């Protein structure tokens, strides 16, 4: 089973990917945050440059509702040595959806059909798709799936929520089950994405859907950087003769590795950005997830949220790590 790092806008760029892969294991492929400009802007270009992704298996993701834009971006990526791209049909952002991009492209199956026809007839690279199951209604998914299966997707990555749900509420596993039955036995690989936050979540998923090719981890990996490794350990145990399935306390955070990870991010963002403010914002955003991993109470993190310089941030983080 492959494990993917999800594309998370503003978070899982090349600095994060390199720092994460230097300190943690278990990830096979990293998907980039979406690219959307026919001529890549500086941020997009830096994220996909081969020299920024050495020793990583990376699949760039493209967000557009124009086949000609998709083909232009894919052509640039091919020139940089990439062998596959991913189409974003899942972003739930209101501004994206209003432009009929991301999950907004799912609203009208006929328009989706025209978009995919244009993309698959002009893309210079093979294309996988990451999508949601519609805008707001379960009735939408079957028509969307019918359109998707007309095209030679290398892989279909499904986040079984509606656009209007964003990341809230329970995932709709009946929608994933429908895709599983339709795709099983075809040449299209199937990947599950959504609410895998523990090795137990992973185990239940693969017990129900043993023929999926991959799982994609997003917020779960930010809440627990060791999650992919713990899933690999879960796989190794399941391959053994016996397994104790009784619940256990979660392992304590590996503080030395966390410190190394945060140090690499600190230096990476400091070098990448010409101003302290954006770098500081990225580091604080990650800590909004790491609070779960560290178990630190909210009051302990107040000095971190109030830090105004990178130096002040680093002093606070060193104090915090000493309390875990």
Tab-separated table of C-alpha atoms in Angstrom:
chain	number	residue	atom	x	y	z
A	1	UNK	CA	0.000	0.000	0.000
A	2	UNK	CA	1.347	3.414	-0.931
A	3	UNK	CA	1.059	6.385	1.401
A	4	UNK	CA	0.804	9.886	-0.040
A	5	UNK	CA	1.367	13.324	1.464
A	6	UNK	CA	-1.664	15.431	0.579
A	7	UNK	CA	-1.358	18.789	-1.178
A	8	UNK	CA	-2.213	21.401	1.443
A	9	UNK	CA	-2.135	24.971	0.192
A	10	UNK	CA	0.308	27.144	2.085
A	11	UNK	CA	1.674	24.242	4.126
A	12	UNK	CA	3.164	21.319	2.182
A	13	UNK	CA	5.458	23.251	-0.135
A	14	UNK	CA	9.010	22.179	-0.910
A	15	UNK	CA	10.481	23.476	2.368
A	16	UNK	CA	7.989	21.415	4.350
A	17	UNK	CA	8.406	18.346	2.127
A	18	UNK	CA	12.176	18.312	2.424
A	19	UNK	CA	12.153	18.915	6.170
A	20	UNK	CA	9.506	16.277	6.746
A	21	UNK	CA	11.174	13.610	4.632
A	22	UNK	CA	14.525	14.291	6.308
A	23	UNK	CA	13.056	13.578	9.759
A	24	UNK	CA	10.185	11.131	9.252
A	25	UNK	CA	9.419	8.128	7.085
A	26	UNK	CA	6.589	6.162	5.562
A	27	UNK	CA	5.645	8.507	2.686
A	28	UNK	CA	5.997	7.236	-0.891
A	29	UNK	CA	4.814	10.271	-2.873
A	30	UNK	CA	4.300	13.959	-2.141
A	31	UNK	CA	1.673	15.974	-4.031
A	32	UNK	CA	2.383	19.675	-4.434
A	33	UNK	CA	-0.078	22.411	-3.533
A	34	UNK	CA	-1.905	23.390	-6.705
A	35	UNK	CA	-0.403	25.273	-9.630
A	36	UNK	CA	-2.791	27.492	-11.557
A	37	UNK	CA	-0.875	29.912	-13.789
A	38	UNK	CA	-0.096	29.034	-17.424
A	39	UNK	CA	3.296	30.649	-16.841
A	40	UNK	CA	4.314	29.581	-13.350
A	41	UNK	CA	4.812	32.423	-10.900
A	42	UNK	CA	7.872	32.543	-8.663
A	43	UNK	CA	6.275	30.642	-5.769
A	44	UNK	CA	4.925	27.915	-8.048
A	45	UNK	CA	8.200	27.605	-9.934
A	46	UNK	CA	10.295	27.310	-6.786
A	47	UNK	CA	7.980	24.607	-5.499
A	48	UNK	CA	8.519	22.328	-8.503
A	49	UNK	CA	12.141	23.032	-9.428
A	50	UNK	CA	14.018	19.703	-9.514
A	51	UNK	CA	16.776	21.104	-7.304
A	52	UNK	CA	14.176	21.803	-4.614
A	53	UNK	CA	12.846	18.249	-4.720
A	54	UNK	CA	15.925	16.053	-4.851
A	55	UNK	CA	15.416	12.480	-3.627
A	56	UNK	CA	11.637	13.042	-3.406
A	57	UNK	CA	8.939	11.430	-5.531
A	58	UNK	CA	6.696	14.390	-6.306
A	59	UNK	CA	3.505	14.696	-8.356
A	60	UNK	CA	2.500	18.303	-9.104
A	61	UNK	CA	-1.172	19.211	-8.826
A	62	UNK	CA	-2.886	21.581	-11.280
A	63	UNK	CA	-5.989	23.670	-10.576
A	64	UNK	CA	-7.794	25.059	-13.625
A	65	UNK	CA	-10.976	24.813	-15.666
A	66	UNK	CA	-9.172	25.523	-18.940
A	67	UNK	CA	-7.626	22.613	-20.875
A	68	UNK	CA	-5.157	24.960	-22.570
A	69	UNK	CA	-3.900	26.164	-19.184
A	70	UNK	CA	-3.604	22.585	-17.965
A	71	UNK	CA	-1.626	21.597	-21.075
A	72	UNK	CA	0.690	24.616	-20.720
A	73	UNK	CA	1.493	23.845	-17.071
A	74	UNK	CA	1.894	20.133	-17.771
A	75	UNK	CA	4.243	20.956	-20.650
A	76	UNK	CA	6.448	23.033	-18.351
A	77	UNK	CA	6.469	20.233	-15.795
A	78	UNK	CA	7.385	17.687	-18.450
A	79	UNK	CA	10.355	19.858	-19.392
A	80	UNK	CA	11.446	19.730	-15.746
A	81	UNK	CA	11.362	15.936	-15.817
A	82	UNK	CA	8.006	15.164	-14.225
A	83	UNK	CA	6.209	12.076	-15.515
A	84	UNK	CA	2.683	12.613	-14.148
A	85	UNK	CA	0.385	15.403	-12.985
A	86	UNK	CA	-2.752	15.555	-10.868
A	87	UNK	CA	-5.973	17.488	-11.554
A	88	UNK	CA	-7.538	19.232	-8.567
A	89	UNK	CA	-11.316	18.700	-8.518
A	90	UNK	CA	-11.546	18.912	-4.758
A	91	UNK	CA	-10.600	22.350	-3.433
A	92	UNK	CA	-13.676	23.596	-1.507
A	93	UNK	CA	-12.622	27.254	-1.208
A	94	UNK	CA	-15.467	29.615	-2.042
A	95	UNK	CA	-13.337	31.818	-4.303
A	96	UNK	CA	-12.067	28.784	-6.214
A	97	UNK	CA	-15.514	27.206	-6.536
A	98	UNK	CA	-17.053	30.477	-7.749
A	99	UNK	CA	-14.681	30.319	-10.739
A	100	UNK	CA	-15.818	26.720	-11.457
A	101	UNK	CA	-12.445	25.353	-10.484
A	102	UNK	CA	-11.584	22.692	-7.905
A	103	UNK	CA	-14.780	21.188	-6.504
A	104	UNK	CA	-16.680	23.874	-8.442
A	105	UNK	CA	-15.999	21.940	-11.648
A	106	UNK	CA	-18.206	19.130	-10.298
A	107	UNK	CA	-21.390	21.214	-10.292
A	108	UNK	CA	-22.368	20.450	-13.909
A	109	UNK	CA	-21.477	16.947	-15.184
A	110	UNK	CA	-21.677	18.092	-18.809
A	111	UNK	CA	-19.171	20.875	-18.217
A	112	UNK	CA	-16.987	18.441	-16.287
A	113	UNK	CA	-17.121	16.095	-19.281
A	114	UNK	CA	-15.992	18.859	-21.632
A	115	UNK	CA	-13.196	19.860	-19.274
A	116	UNK	CA	-11.880	16.310	-18.955
A	117	UNK	CA	-12.179	15.701	-22.679
A	118	UNK	CA	-10.042	18.771	-23.328
A	119	UNK	CA	-7.487	17.878	-20.671
A	120	UNK	CA	-7.040	14.230	-21.632
A	121	UNK	CA	-6.826	15.029	-25.342
A	122	UNK	CA	-4.125	17.684	-24.925
A	123	UNK	CA	-2.085	16.908	-21.803
A	124	UNK	CA	1.507	15.931	-22.578
A	125	UNK	CA	1.621	13.893	-19.341
A	126	UNK	CA	-0.565	11.177	-17.771
A	127	UNK	CA	-3.188	12.636	-15.430
A	128	UNK	CA	-4.573	11.456	-12.104
A	129	UNK	CA	-7.566	13.131	-10.451
A	130	UNK	CA	-8.219	14.193	-6.860
A	131	UNK	CA	-11.879	14.991	-6.245
A	132	UNK	CA	-14.763	15.355	-3.853
A	133	UNK	CA	-18.131	13.666	-4.315
A	134	UNK	CA	-20.145	16.729	-5.313
A	135	UNK	CA	-21.320	20.088	-4.066
A	136	UNK	CA	-24.005	19.276	-1.519
A	137	UNK	CA	-26.026	16.165	-2.367
A	138	UNK	CA	-25.423	12.424	-2.499
A	139	UNK	CA	-27.460	12.326	-5.710
A	140	UNK	CA	-24.633	14.122	-7.531
A	141	UNK	CA	-21.915	11.508	-7.097
A	142	UNK	CA	-23.118	8.786	-9.454
A	143	UNK	CA	-23.285	11.184	-12.409
A	144	UNK	CA	-19.868	12.644	-11.550
A	145	UNK	CA	-18.356	9.179	-11.253
A	146	UNK	CA	-19.832	8.133	-14.578
A	147	UNK	CA	-18.110	11.074	-16.267
A	148	UNK	CA	-14.785	10.462	-14.516
A	149	UNK	CA	-14.672	6.806	-15.549
A	150	UNK	CA	-14.875	7.730	-19.228
A	151	UNK	CA	-11.286	8.985	-19.099
A	152	UNK	CA	-7.887	7.250	-18.720
A	153	UNK	CA	-7.103	8.425	-15.202
A	154	UNK	CA	-3.930	6.909	-13.845
A	155	UNK	CA	-5.484	7.150	-10.389
A	156	UNK	CA	-8.608	8.523	-8.750
A	157	UNK	CA	-8.070	10.021	-5.289
A	158	UNK	CA	-11.386	10.494	-3.495
A	159	UNK	CA	-12.085	12.696	-0.495
A	160	UNK	CA	-15.659	11.563	0.227
A	161	UNK	CA	-17.099	14.859	1.374
A	162	UNK	CA	-19.172	17.482	-0.417
A	163	UNK	CA	-17.730	20.874	-1.242
A	164	UNK	CA	-20.081	22.617	1.186
A	165	UNK	CA	-18.886	20.416	4.048
A	166	UNK	CA	-15.279	21.598	3.697
A	167	UNK	CA	-13.521	19.394	6.282
A	168	UNK	CA	-16.352	19.036	8.785
A	169	UNK	CA	-18.690	16.178	9.606
A	170	UNK	CA	-18.311	12.507	8.819
A	171	UNK	CA	-17.005	11.254	5.496
A	172	UNK	CA	-19.550	9.548	3.209
A	173	UNK	CA	-18.164	6.049	2.915
A	174	UNK	CA	-21.109	4.832	0.840
A	175	UNK	CA	-19.917	7.141	-1.948
A	176	UNK	CA	-16.401	5.734	-1.708
A	177	UNK	CA	-17.828	2.202	-1.731
A	178	UNK	CA	-19.630	2.938	-5.003
A	179	UNK	CA	-16.385	4.079	-6.623
A	180	UNK	CA	-14.566	1.075	-5.200
A	181	UNK	CA	-16.996	-1.331	-6.848
A	182	UNK	CA	-16.957	0.531	-10.171
A	183	UNK	CA	-13.166	0.845	-10.355
A	184	UNK	CA	-12.072	-2.511	-8.967
A	185	UNK	CA	-10.695	-4.604	-11.797
A	186	UNK	CA	-10.022	-1.623	-14.101
A	187	UNK	CA	-6.657	-0.072	-14.960
A	188	UNK	CA	-7.420	2.956	-12.796
A	189	UNK	CA	-5.855	2.907	-9.333
A	190	UNK	CA	-7.975	4.099	-6.397
A	191	UNK	CA	-6.747	6.125	-3.424
A	192	UNK	CA	-8.665	7.110	-0.284
A	193	UNK	CA	-8.234	10.514	1.370
A	194	UNK	CA	-10.011	11.830	4.466
A	195	UNK	CA	-9.942	11.520	8.256
A	196	UNK	CA	-7.164	8.959	8.622
A	197	UNK	CA	-5.739	10.153	11.914
A	198	UNK	CA	-4.633	6.895	13.594
A	199	UNK	CA	-3.221	3.523	12.532
A	200	UNK	CA	-6.565	2.054	13.586
A	201	UNK	CA	-8.366	4.249	11.050
A	202	UNK	CA	-6.031	2.894	8.393
A	203	UNK	CA	-6.543	-0.728	9.479
A	204	UNK	CA	-10.333	-0.442	9.323
A	205	UNK	CA	-10.139	1.142	5.882
A	206	UNK	CA	-7.973	-1.546	4.291
A	207	UNK	CA	-10.014	-4.305	5.902
A	208	UNK	CA	-13.113	-2.928	4.162
A	209	UNK	CA	-11.376	-1.984	0.890
A	210	UNK	CA	-8.374	-4.276	0.429
A	211	UNK	CA	-7.931	-3.484	-3.280
A	212	UNK	CA	-7.232	0.234	-2.946
A	213	UNK	CA	-3.763	1.224	-4.118
A	214	UNK	CA	-2.976	4.040	-1.711
A	215	UNK	CA	-4.076	6.277	1.125
A	216	UNK	CA	-3.451	10.013	1.274
A	217	UNK	CA	-2.677	11.694	4.589
A	218	UNK	CA	-3.329	15.378	5.165
A	219	UNK	CA	-4.358	16.916	8.462
A	220	UNK	CA	-3.759	13.606	10.240
A	221	UNK	CA	-0.066	13.828	9.395
A	222	UNK	CA	0.115	17.399	10.695
A	223	UNK	CA	-1.579	16.393	13.930
A	224	UNK	CA	0.895	13.515	14.252
A	225	UNK	CA	4.073	13.652	12.112
A	226	UNK	CA	4.802	10.013	12.983
A	227	UNK	CA	1.486	8.756	11.569
A	228	UNK	CA	2.863	7.327	8.310
A	229	UNK	CA	5.542	5.428	10.207
A	230	UNK	CA	2.972	4.127	12.673
A	231	UNK	CA	0.843	2.907	9.763
A	232	UNK	CA	3.861	1.060	8.381
A	233	UNK	CA	4.322	-0.543	11.778
A	234	UNK	CA	0.642	-1.468	11.737
A	235	UNK	CA	1.139	-3.173	8.380
A	236	UNK	CA	4.120	-5.110	9.681
A	237	UNK	CA	2.131	-6.308	12.686
A	238	UNK	CA	-0.831	-7.340	10.539
A	239	UNK	CA	1.521	-9.461	8.436
A	240	UNK	CA	2.639	-11.327	11.562
A	241	UNK	CA	1.140	-14.416	13.072
A	242	UNK	CA	-0.856	-12.597	15.721
A	243	UNK	CA	-1.736	-9.107	16.829
A	244	UNK	CA	-2.987	-7.678	20.071
A	245	UNK	CA	-5.946	-5.519	19.032
A	246	UNK	CA	-6.635	-4.146	22.512
A	247	UNK	CA	-6.455	-0.345	22.721
A	248	UNK	CA	-3.172	1.163	23.848
A	249	UNK	CA	-2.097	4.615	24.908
A	250	UNK	CA	-0.671	6.689	22.033
A	251	UNK	CA	3.148	6.776	22.016
A	252	UNK	CA	4.847	9.841	23.423
A	253	UNK	CA	6.131	12.395	20.912
A	254	UNK	CA	9.687	11.953	19.693
A	255	UNK	CA	10.977	15.339	20.840
A	256	UNK	CA	14.431	15.048	19.261
A	257	UNK	CA	12.983	14.432	15.819
A	258	UNK	CA	10.353	17.113	16.286
A	259	UNK	CA	13.075	19.605	17.212
A	260	UNK	CA	15.113	18.638	14.147
A	261	UNK	CA	12.023	19.005	11.942
A	262	UNK	CA	11.179	22.424	13.355
A	263	UNK	CA	14.792	23.574	12.988
A	264	UNK	CA	14.821	22.602	9.316
A	265	UNK	CA	11.544	24.441	8.760
A	266	UNK	CA	12.830	27.512	10.604
A	267	UNK	CA	15.962	27.755	8.481
A	268	UNK	CA	14.145	26.751	5.294
A	269	UNK	CA	11.432	29.404	5.570
A	270	UNK	CA	13.955	31.997	6.697
A	271	UNK	CA	16.004	31.357	3.557
A	272	UNK	CA	12.994	31.049	1.225
A	273	UNK	CA	11.279	34.287	2.225
A	274	UNK	CA	12.624	37.810	2.163
A	275	UNK	CA	10.480	38.939	5.105
A	276	UNK	CA	10.061	37.511	8.593
A	277	UNK	CA	6.286	37.950	8.707
A	278	UNK	CA	5.299	35.280	6.127
A	279	UNK	CA	7.826	32.802	7.527
A	280	UNK	CA	6.505	33.339	11.041
A	281	UNK	CA	2.923	32.848	9.860
A	282	UNK	CA	3.800	29.498	8.270
A	283	UNK	CA	5.517	28.260	11.417
A	284	UNK	CA	2.611	29.329	13.620
A	285	UNK	CA	0.114	27.675	11.295
A	286	UNK	CA	1.929	24.371	11.654
A	287	UNK	CA	1.858	24.714	15.439
A	288	UNK	CA	-1.938	24.969	15.297
A	289	UNK	CA	-1.766	21.309	14.267
A	290	UNK	CA	1.248	20.262	16.347
A	291	UNK	CA	-0.546	21.246	19.535
A	292	UNK	CA	-2.401	17.923	19.208
A	293	UNK	CA	0.853	15.978	18.810
A	294	UNK	CA	2.643	17.686	21.689
A	295	UNK	CA	-0.324	17.628	24.048
A	296	UNK	CA	0.493	21.133	25.234
A	297	UNK	CA	-2.461	23.050	26.731
A	298	UNK	CA	-3.611	26.192	24.955
A	299	UNK	CA	-2.348	28.503	27.689
A	300	UNK	CA	1.211	27.209	27.168
A	301	UNK	CA	1.050	28.224	23.507
A	302	UNK	CA	-0.019	31.828	24.091
A	303	UNK	CA	3.563	33.174	24.013
A	304	UNK	CA	4.078	31.424	20.661
A	305	UNK	CA	1.004	33.053	19.114
A	306	UNK	CA	2.193	36.426	20.436
A	307	UNK	CA	5.758	36.096	19.120
A	308	UNK	CA	6.551	38.846	16.603
A	309	UNK	CA	9.987	37.867	15.310
A	310	UNK	CA	11.606	34.608	14.260
A	311	UNK	CA	14.121	34.922	17.078
A	312	UNK	CA	11.331	35.327	19.630
A	313	UNK	CA	9.481	32.374	18.070
A	314	UNK	CA	12.558	30.166	18.349
A	315	UNK	CA	13.105	31.021	22.013
A	316	UNK	CA	9.464	30.180	22.783
A	317	UNK	CA	9.625	26.876	20.884
A	318	UNK	CA	12.764	25.801	22.784
A	319	UNK	CA	10.918	26.477	26.057
A	320	UNK	CA	7.846	24.571	24.856
A	321	UNK	CA	9.829	21.524	23.774
A	322	UNK	CA	11.420	21.403	27.189
A	323	UNK	CA	7.961	21.052	28.777
A	324	UNK	CA	6.840	18.017	26.786
